[in-house]
PDB file of C-alpha atoms in Angstrom:
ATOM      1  CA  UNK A   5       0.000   0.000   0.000  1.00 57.00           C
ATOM      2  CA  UNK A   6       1.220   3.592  -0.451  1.00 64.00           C
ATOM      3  CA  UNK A   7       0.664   6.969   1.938  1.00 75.00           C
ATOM      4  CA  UNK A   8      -2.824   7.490  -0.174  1.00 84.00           C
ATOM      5  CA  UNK A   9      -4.051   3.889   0.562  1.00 94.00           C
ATOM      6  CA  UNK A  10      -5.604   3.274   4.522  1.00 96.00           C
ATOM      7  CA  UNK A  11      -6.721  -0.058   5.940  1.00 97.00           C
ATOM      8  CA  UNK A  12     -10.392   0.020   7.298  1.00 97.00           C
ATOM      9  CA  UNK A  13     -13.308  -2.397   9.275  1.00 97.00           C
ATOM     10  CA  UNK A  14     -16.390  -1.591   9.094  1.00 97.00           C
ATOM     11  CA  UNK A  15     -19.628  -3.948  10.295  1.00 95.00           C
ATOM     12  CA  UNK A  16     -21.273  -5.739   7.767  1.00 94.00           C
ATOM     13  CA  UNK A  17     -24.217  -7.776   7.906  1.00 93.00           C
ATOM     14  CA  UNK A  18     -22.165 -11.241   8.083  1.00 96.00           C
ATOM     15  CA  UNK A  19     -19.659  -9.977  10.803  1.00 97.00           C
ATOM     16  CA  UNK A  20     -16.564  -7.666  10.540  1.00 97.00           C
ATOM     17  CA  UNK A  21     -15.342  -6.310   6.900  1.00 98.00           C
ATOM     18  CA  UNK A  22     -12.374  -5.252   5.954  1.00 98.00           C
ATOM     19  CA  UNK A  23     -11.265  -3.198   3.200  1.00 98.00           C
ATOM     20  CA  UNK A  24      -9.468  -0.172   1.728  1.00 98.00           C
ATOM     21  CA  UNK A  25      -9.511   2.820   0.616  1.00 98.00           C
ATOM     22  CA  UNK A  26      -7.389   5.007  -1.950  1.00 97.00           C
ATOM     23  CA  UNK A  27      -7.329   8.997  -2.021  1.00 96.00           C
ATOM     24  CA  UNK A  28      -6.085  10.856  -4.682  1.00 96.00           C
ATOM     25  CA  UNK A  29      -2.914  11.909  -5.490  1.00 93.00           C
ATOM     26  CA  UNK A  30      -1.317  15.199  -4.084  1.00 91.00           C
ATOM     27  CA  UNK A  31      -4.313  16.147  -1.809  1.00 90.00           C
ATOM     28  CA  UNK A  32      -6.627  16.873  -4.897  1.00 94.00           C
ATOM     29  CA  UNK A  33     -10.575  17.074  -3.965  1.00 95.00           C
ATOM     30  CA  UNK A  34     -12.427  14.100  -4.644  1.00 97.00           C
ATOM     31  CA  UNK A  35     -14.402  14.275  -7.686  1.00 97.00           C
ATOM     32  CA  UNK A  36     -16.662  11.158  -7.071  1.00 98.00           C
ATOM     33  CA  UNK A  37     -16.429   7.970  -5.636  1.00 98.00           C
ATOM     34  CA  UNK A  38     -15.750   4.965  -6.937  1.00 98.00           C
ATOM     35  CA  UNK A  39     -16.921   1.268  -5.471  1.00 98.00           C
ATOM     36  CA  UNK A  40     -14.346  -1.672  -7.047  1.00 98.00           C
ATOM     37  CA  UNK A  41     -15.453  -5.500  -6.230  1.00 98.00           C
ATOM     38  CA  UNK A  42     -13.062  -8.376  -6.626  1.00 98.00           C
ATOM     39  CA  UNK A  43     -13.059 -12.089  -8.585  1.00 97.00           C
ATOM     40  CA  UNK A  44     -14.727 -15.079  -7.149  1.00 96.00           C
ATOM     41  CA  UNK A  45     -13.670 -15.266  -3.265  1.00 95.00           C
ATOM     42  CA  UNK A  46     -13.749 -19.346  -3.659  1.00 94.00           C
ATOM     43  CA  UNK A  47     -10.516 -18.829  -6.344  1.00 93.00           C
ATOM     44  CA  UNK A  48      -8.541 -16.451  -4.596  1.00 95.00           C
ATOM     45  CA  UNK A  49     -10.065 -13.469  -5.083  1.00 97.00           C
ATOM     46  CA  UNK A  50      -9.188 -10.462  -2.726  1.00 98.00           C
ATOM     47  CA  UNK A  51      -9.635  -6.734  -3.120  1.00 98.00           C
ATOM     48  CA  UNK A  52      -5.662  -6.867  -3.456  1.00 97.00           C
ATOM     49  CA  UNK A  53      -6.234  -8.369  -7.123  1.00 97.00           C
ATOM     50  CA  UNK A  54      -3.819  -7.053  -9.845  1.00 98.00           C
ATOM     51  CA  UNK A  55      -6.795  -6.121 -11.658  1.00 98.00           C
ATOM     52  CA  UNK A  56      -8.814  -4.891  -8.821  1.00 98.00           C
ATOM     53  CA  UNK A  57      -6.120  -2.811  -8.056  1.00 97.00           C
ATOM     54  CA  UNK A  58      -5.792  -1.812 -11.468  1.00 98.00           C
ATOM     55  CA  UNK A  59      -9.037  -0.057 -11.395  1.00 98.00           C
ATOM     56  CA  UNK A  60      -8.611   1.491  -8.381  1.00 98.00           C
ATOM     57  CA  UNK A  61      -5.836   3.074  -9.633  1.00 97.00           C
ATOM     58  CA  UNK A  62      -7.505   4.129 -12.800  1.00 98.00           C
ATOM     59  CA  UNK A  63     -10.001   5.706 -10.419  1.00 98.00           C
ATOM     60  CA  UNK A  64      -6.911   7.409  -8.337  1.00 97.00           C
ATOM     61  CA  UNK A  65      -5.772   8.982 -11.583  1.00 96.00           C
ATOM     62  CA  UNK A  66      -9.363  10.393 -12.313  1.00 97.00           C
ATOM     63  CA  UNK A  67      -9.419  12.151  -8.912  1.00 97.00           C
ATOM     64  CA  UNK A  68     -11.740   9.762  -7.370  1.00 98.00           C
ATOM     65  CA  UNK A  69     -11.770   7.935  -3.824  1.00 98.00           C
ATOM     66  CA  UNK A  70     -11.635   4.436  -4.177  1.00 98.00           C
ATOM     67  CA  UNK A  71     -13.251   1.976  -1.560  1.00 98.00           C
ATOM     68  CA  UNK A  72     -12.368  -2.274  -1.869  1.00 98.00           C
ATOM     69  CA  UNK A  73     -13.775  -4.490   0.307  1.00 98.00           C
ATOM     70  CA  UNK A  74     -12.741  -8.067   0.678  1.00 98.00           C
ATOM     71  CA  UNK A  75     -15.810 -10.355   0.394  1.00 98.00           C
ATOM     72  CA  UNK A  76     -17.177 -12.776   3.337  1.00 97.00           C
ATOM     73  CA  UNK A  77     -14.738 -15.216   4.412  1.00 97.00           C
ATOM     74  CA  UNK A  78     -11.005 -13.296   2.487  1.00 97.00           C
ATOM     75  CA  UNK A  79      -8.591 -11.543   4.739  1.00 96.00           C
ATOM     76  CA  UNK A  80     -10.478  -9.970   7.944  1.00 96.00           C
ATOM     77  CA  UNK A  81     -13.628 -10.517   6.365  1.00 97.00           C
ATOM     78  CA  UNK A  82     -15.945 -12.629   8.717  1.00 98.00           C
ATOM     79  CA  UNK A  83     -18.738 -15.081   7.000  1.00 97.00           C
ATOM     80  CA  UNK A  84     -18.575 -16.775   3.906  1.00 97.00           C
ATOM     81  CA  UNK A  85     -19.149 -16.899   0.711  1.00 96.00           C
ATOM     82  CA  UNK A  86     -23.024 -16.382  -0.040  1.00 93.00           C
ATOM     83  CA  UNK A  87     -22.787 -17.065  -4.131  1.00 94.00           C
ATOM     84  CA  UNK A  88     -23.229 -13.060  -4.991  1.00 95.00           C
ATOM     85  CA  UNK A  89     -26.172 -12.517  -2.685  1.00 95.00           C
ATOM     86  CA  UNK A  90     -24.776 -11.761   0.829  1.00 96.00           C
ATOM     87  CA  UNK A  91     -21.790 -10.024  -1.544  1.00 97.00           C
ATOM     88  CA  UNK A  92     -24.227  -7.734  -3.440  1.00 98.00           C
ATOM     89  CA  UNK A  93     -25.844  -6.523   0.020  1.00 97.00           C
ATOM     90  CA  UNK A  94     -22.257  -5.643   1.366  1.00 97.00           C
ATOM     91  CA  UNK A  95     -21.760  -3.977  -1.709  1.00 98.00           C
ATOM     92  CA  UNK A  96     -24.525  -1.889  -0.322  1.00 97.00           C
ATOM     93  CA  UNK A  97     -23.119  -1.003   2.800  1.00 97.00           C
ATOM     94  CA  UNK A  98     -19.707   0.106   1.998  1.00 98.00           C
ATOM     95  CA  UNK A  99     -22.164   2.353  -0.832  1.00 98.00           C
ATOM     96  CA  UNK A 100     -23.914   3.878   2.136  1.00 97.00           C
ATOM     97  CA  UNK A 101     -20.693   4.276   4.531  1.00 97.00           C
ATOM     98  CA  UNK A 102     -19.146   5.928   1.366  1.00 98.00           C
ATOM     99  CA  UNK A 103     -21.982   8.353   0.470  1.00 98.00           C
ATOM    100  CA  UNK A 104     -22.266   9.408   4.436  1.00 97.00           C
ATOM    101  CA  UNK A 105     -18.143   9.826   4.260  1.00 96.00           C
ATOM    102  CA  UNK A 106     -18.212  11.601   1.065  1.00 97.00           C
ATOM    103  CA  UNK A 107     -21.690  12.955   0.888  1.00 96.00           C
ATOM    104  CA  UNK A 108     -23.224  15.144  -2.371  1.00 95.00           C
ATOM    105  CA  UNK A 109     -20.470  13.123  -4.956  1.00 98.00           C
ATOM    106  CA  UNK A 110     -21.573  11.097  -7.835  1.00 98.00           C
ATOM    107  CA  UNK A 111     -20.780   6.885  -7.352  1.00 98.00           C
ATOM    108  CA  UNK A 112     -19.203   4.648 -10.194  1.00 98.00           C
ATOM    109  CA  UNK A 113     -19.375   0.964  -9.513  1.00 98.00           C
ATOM    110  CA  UNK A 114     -16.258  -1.129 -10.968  1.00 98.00           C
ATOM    111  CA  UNK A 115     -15.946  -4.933 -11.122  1.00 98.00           C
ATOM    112  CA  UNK A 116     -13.714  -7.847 -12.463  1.00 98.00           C
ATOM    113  CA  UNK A 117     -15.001 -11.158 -13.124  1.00 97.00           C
ATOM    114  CA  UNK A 118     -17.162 -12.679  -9.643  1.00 98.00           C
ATOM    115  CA  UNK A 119     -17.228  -8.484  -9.079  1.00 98.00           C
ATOM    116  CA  UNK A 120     -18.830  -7.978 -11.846  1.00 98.00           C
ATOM    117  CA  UNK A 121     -22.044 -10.035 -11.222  1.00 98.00           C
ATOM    118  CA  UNK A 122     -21.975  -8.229  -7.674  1.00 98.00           C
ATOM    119  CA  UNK A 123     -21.692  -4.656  -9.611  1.00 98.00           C
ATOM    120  CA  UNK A 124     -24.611  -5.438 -12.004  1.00 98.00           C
ATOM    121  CA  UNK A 125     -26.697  -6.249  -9.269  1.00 98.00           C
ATOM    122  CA  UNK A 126     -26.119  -3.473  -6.915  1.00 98.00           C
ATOM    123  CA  UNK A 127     -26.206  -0.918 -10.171  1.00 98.00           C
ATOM    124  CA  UNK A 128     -29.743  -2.535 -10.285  1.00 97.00           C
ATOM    125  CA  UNK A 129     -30.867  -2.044  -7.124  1.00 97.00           C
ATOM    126  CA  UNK A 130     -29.500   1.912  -7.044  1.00 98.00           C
ATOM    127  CA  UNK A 131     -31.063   2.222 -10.221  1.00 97.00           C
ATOM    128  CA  UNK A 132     -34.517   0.867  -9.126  1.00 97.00           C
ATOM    129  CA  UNK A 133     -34.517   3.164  -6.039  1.00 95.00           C
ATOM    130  CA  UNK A 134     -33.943   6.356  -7.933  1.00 97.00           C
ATOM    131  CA  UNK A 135     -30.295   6.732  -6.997  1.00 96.00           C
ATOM    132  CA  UNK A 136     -28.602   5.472 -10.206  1.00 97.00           C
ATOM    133  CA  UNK A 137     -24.521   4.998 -10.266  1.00 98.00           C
ATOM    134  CA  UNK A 138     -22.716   7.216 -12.211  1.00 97.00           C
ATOM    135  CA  UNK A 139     -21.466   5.043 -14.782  1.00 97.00           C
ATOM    136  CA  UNK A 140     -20.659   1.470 -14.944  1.00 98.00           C
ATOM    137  CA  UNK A 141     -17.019  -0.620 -15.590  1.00 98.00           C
ATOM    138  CA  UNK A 142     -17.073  -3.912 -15.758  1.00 98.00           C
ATOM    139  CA  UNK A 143     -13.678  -6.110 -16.730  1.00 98.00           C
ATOM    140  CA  UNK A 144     -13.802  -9.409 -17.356  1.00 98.00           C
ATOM    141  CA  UNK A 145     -17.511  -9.983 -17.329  1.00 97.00           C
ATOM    142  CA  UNK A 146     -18.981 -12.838 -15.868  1.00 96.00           C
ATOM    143  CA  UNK A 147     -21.764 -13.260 -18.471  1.00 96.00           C
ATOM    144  CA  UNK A 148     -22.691 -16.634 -19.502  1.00 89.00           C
ATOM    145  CA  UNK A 149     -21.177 -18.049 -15.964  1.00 92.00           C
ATOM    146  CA  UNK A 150     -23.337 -15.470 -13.410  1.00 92.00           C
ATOM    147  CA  UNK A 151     -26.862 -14.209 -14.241  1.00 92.00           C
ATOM    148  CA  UNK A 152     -26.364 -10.591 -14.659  1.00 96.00           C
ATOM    149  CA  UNK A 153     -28.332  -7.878 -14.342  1.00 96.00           C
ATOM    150  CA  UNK A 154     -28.903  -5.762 -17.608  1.00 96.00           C
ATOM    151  CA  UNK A 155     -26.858  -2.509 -17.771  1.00 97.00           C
ATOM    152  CA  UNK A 156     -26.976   0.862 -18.668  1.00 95.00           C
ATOM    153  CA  UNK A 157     -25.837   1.165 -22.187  1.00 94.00           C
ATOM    154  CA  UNK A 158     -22.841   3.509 -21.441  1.00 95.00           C
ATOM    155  CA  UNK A 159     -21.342   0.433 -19.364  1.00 97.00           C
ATOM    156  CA  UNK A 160     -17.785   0.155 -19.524  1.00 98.00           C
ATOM    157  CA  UNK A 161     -17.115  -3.269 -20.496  1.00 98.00           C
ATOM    158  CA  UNK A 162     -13.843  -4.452 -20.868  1.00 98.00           C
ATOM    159  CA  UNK A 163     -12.693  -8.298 -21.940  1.00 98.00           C
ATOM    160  CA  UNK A 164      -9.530  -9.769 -22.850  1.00 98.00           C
ATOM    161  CA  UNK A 165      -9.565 -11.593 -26.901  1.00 98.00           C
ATOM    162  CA  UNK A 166      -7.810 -14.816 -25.050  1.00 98.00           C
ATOM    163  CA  UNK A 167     -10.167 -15.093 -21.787  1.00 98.00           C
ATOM    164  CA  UNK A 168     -10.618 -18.732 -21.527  1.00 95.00           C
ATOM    165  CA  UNK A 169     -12.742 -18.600 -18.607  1.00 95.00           C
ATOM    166  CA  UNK A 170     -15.357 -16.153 -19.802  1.00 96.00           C
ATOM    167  CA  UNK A 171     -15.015 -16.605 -23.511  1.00 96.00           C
ATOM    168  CA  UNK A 172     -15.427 -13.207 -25.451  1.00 97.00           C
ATOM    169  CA  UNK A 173     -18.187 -14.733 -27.697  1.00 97.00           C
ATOM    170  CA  UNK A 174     -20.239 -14.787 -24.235  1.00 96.00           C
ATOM    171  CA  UNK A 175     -19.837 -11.297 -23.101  1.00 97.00           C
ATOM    172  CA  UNK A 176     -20.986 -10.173 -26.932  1.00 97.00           C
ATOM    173  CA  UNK A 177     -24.296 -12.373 -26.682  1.00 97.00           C
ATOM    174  CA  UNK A 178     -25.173 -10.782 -23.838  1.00 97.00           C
ATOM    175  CA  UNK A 179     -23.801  -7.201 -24.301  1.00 97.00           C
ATOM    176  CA  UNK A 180     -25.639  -7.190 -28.144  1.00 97.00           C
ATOM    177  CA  UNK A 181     -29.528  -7.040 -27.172  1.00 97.00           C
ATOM    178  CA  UNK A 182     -28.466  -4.253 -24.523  1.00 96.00           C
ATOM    179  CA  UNK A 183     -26.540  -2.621 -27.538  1.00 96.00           C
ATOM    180  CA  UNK A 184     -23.563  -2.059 -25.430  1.00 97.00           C
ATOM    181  CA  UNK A 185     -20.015  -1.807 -27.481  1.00 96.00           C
ATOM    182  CA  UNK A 186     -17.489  -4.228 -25.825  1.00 97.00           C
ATOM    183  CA  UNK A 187     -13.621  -3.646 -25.359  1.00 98.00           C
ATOM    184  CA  UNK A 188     -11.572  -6.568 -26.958  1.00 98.00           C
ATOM    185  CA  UNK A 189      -7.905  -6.208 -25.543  1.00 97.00           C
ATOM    186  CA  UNK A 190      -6.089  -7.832 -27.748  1.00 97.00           C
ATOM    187  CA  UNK A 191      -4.134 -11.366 -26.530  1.00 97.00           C
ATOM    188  CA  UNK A 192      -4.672 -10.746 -23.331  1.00 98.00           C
ATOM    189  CA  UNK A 193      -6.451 -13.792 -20.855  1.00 98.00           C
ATOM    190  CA  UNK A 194      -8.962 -13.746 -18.146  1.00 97.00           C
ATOM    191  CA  UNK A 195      -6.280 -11.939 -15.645  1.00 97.00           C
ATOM    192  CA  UNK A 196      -4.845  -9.617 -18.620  1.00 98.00           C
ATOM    193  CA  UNK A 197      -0.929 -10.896 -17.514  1.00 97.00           C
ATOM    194  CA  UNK A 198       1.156  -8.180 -19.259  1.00 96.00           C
ATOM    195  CA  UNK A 199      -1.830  -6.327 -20.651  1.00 97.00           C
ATOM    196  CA  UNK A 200      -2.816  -4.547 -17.082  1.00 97.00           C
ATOM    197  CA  UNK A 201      -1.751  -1.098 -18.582  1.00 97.00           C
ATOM    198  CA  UNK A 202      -4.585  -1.555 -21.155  1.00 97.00           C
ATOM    199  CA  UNK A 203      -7.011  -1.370 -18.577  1.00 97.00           C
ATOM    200  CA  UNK A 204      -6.334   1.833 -16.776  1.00 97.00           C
ATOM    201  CA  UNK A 205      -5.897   3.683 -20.355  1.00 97.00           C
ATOM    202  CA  UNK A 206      -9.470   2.789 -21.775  1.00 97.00           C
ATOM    203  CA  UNK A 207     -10.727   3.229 -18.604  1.00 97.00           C
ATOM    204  CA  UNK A 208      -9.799   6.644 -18.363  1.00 97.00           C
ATOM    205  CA  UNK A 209     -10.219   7.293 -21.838  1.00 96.00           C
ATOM    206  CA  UNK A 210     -13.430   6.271 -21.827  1.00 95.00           C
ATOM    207  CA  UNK A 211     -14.464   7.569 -18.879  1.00 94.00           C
ATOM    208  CA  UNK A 212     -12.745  11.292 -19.964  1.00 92.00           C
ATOM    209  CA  UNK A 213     -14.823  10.998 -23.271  1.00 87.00           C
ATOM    210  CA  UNK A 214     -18.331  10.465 -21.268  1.00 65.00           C
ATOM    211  CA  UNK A 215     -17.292  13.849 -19.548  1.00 55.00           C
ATOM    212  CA  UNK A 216     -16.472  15.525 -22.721  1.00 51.00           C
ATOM    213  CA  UNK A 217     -19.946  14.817 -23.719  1.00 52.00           C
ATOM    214  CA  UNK A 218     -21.783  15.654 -20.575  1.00 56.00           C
ATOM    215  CA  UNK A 219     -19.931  19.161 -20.631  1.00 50.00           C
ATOM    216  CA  UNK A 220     -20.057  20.202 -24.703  1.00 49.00           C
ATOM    217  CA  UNK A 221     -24.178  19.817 -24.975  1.00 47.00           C
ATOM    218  CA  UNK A 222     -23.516  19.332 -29.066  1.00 48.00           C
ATOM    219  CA  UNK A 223     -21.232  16.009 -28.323  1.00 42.00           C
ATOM    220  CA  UNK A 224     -23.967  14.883 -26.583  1.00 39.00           C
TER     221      UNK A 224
END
């Protein structure tokens, strides 16, 4: 961890959680918040994932504060693992201890693999109570594995060509009814080995060229 990363517990509804959270760089003012999940708990997922931690600092570099938690039953994390259910719901938590931390900023949800069934869920549930996330990343989708919810159409959605544990094929059957464009990094596998970079760039690229739109009303 570096000086802009802090350890925290907070209680969850299965017993203790632990997690982290990342400030931005040089003291800068938060510009939103973003929530990052981690893979499947059961295959050694953690919030201390290479690609988890890729996001986050994708986030970092966007001015946002970044909150991980590790899932029931990883690290400090009391319970265990509830298939996505009990995960979604603590999802849910660390949104409302966020929001009450850092209240009047906009949320992003970001996911890879397991996470991402857990973000599609809790983007769901925001959504359905009138309190929509800001945007959307998902890497590595679990679609075809994990029933996802359906997303907003400027999702994020980022797979690897190689992935063979979520084949890309899947991720396009789903994504296509929705009409949302999908990623394709090319060569890389389910855990993007060597290709981590390519994450954080389209992630912020992306993310930059949403804002360009929301602030030139003619882009829009």
């Amino acid at each position: 961890m570096n000086k802009n990363t802090k350890h925290f517990t907070m209680q969850g509804n299965a017993g203790l959680m632990e997690g982290l959270i990342d400030m931005p760089l040089d003291g800068k003012k938060p510009r939103g918040i973003a929530l990052v999940a981690h893979p499947h708990p059961l295959y050694g997922g953690t919030m201390e994932n290479k690609v988890t931690q890729t996001l986050a600092r994708a986030f970092v570099a966007l001015d946002y504060v970044v909150a991980r938690i590790n899932f029931r039953g990883v690290g400090q994390s009391e319970g265990t693992h509830d298939r996505g259910h009990g995960e979604t719901d603590d999802m849910e938590l660390l949104y409302a201890h966020m929001t009450e931390k850092f209240p009047d900023l906009p949320v992003a949800l970001a996911g890879f693999s397991f996470g991402t069934y857990v973000q599609s869920q809790v983007a769901q549930r925001l959504a359905a109570r009138g309190t929509p996330a800001e945007r959307l990343v998902l890497v590595g989708s679990a679609a075809g594995k994990w029933q996802m919810a359906d997303i907003p159409p400027d999702t994020i959605l980022i797979h690897g060509e190689n992935d063979d544990t979520i084949p890309v094929q899947a991720v396009f059957d789903w994504a296509r009814p929705q009409d949302v464009p999908v990623v394709v990094i090319p060569g890389a596998d389910h855990f993007f080995h060597r290709k981590l970079g390519h994450i954080k760039n389209w992630v912020i690229a992306l993310w930059l060229g949403k804002q360009q739109q929301k602030d030139d009303p003619e882009e829009a």
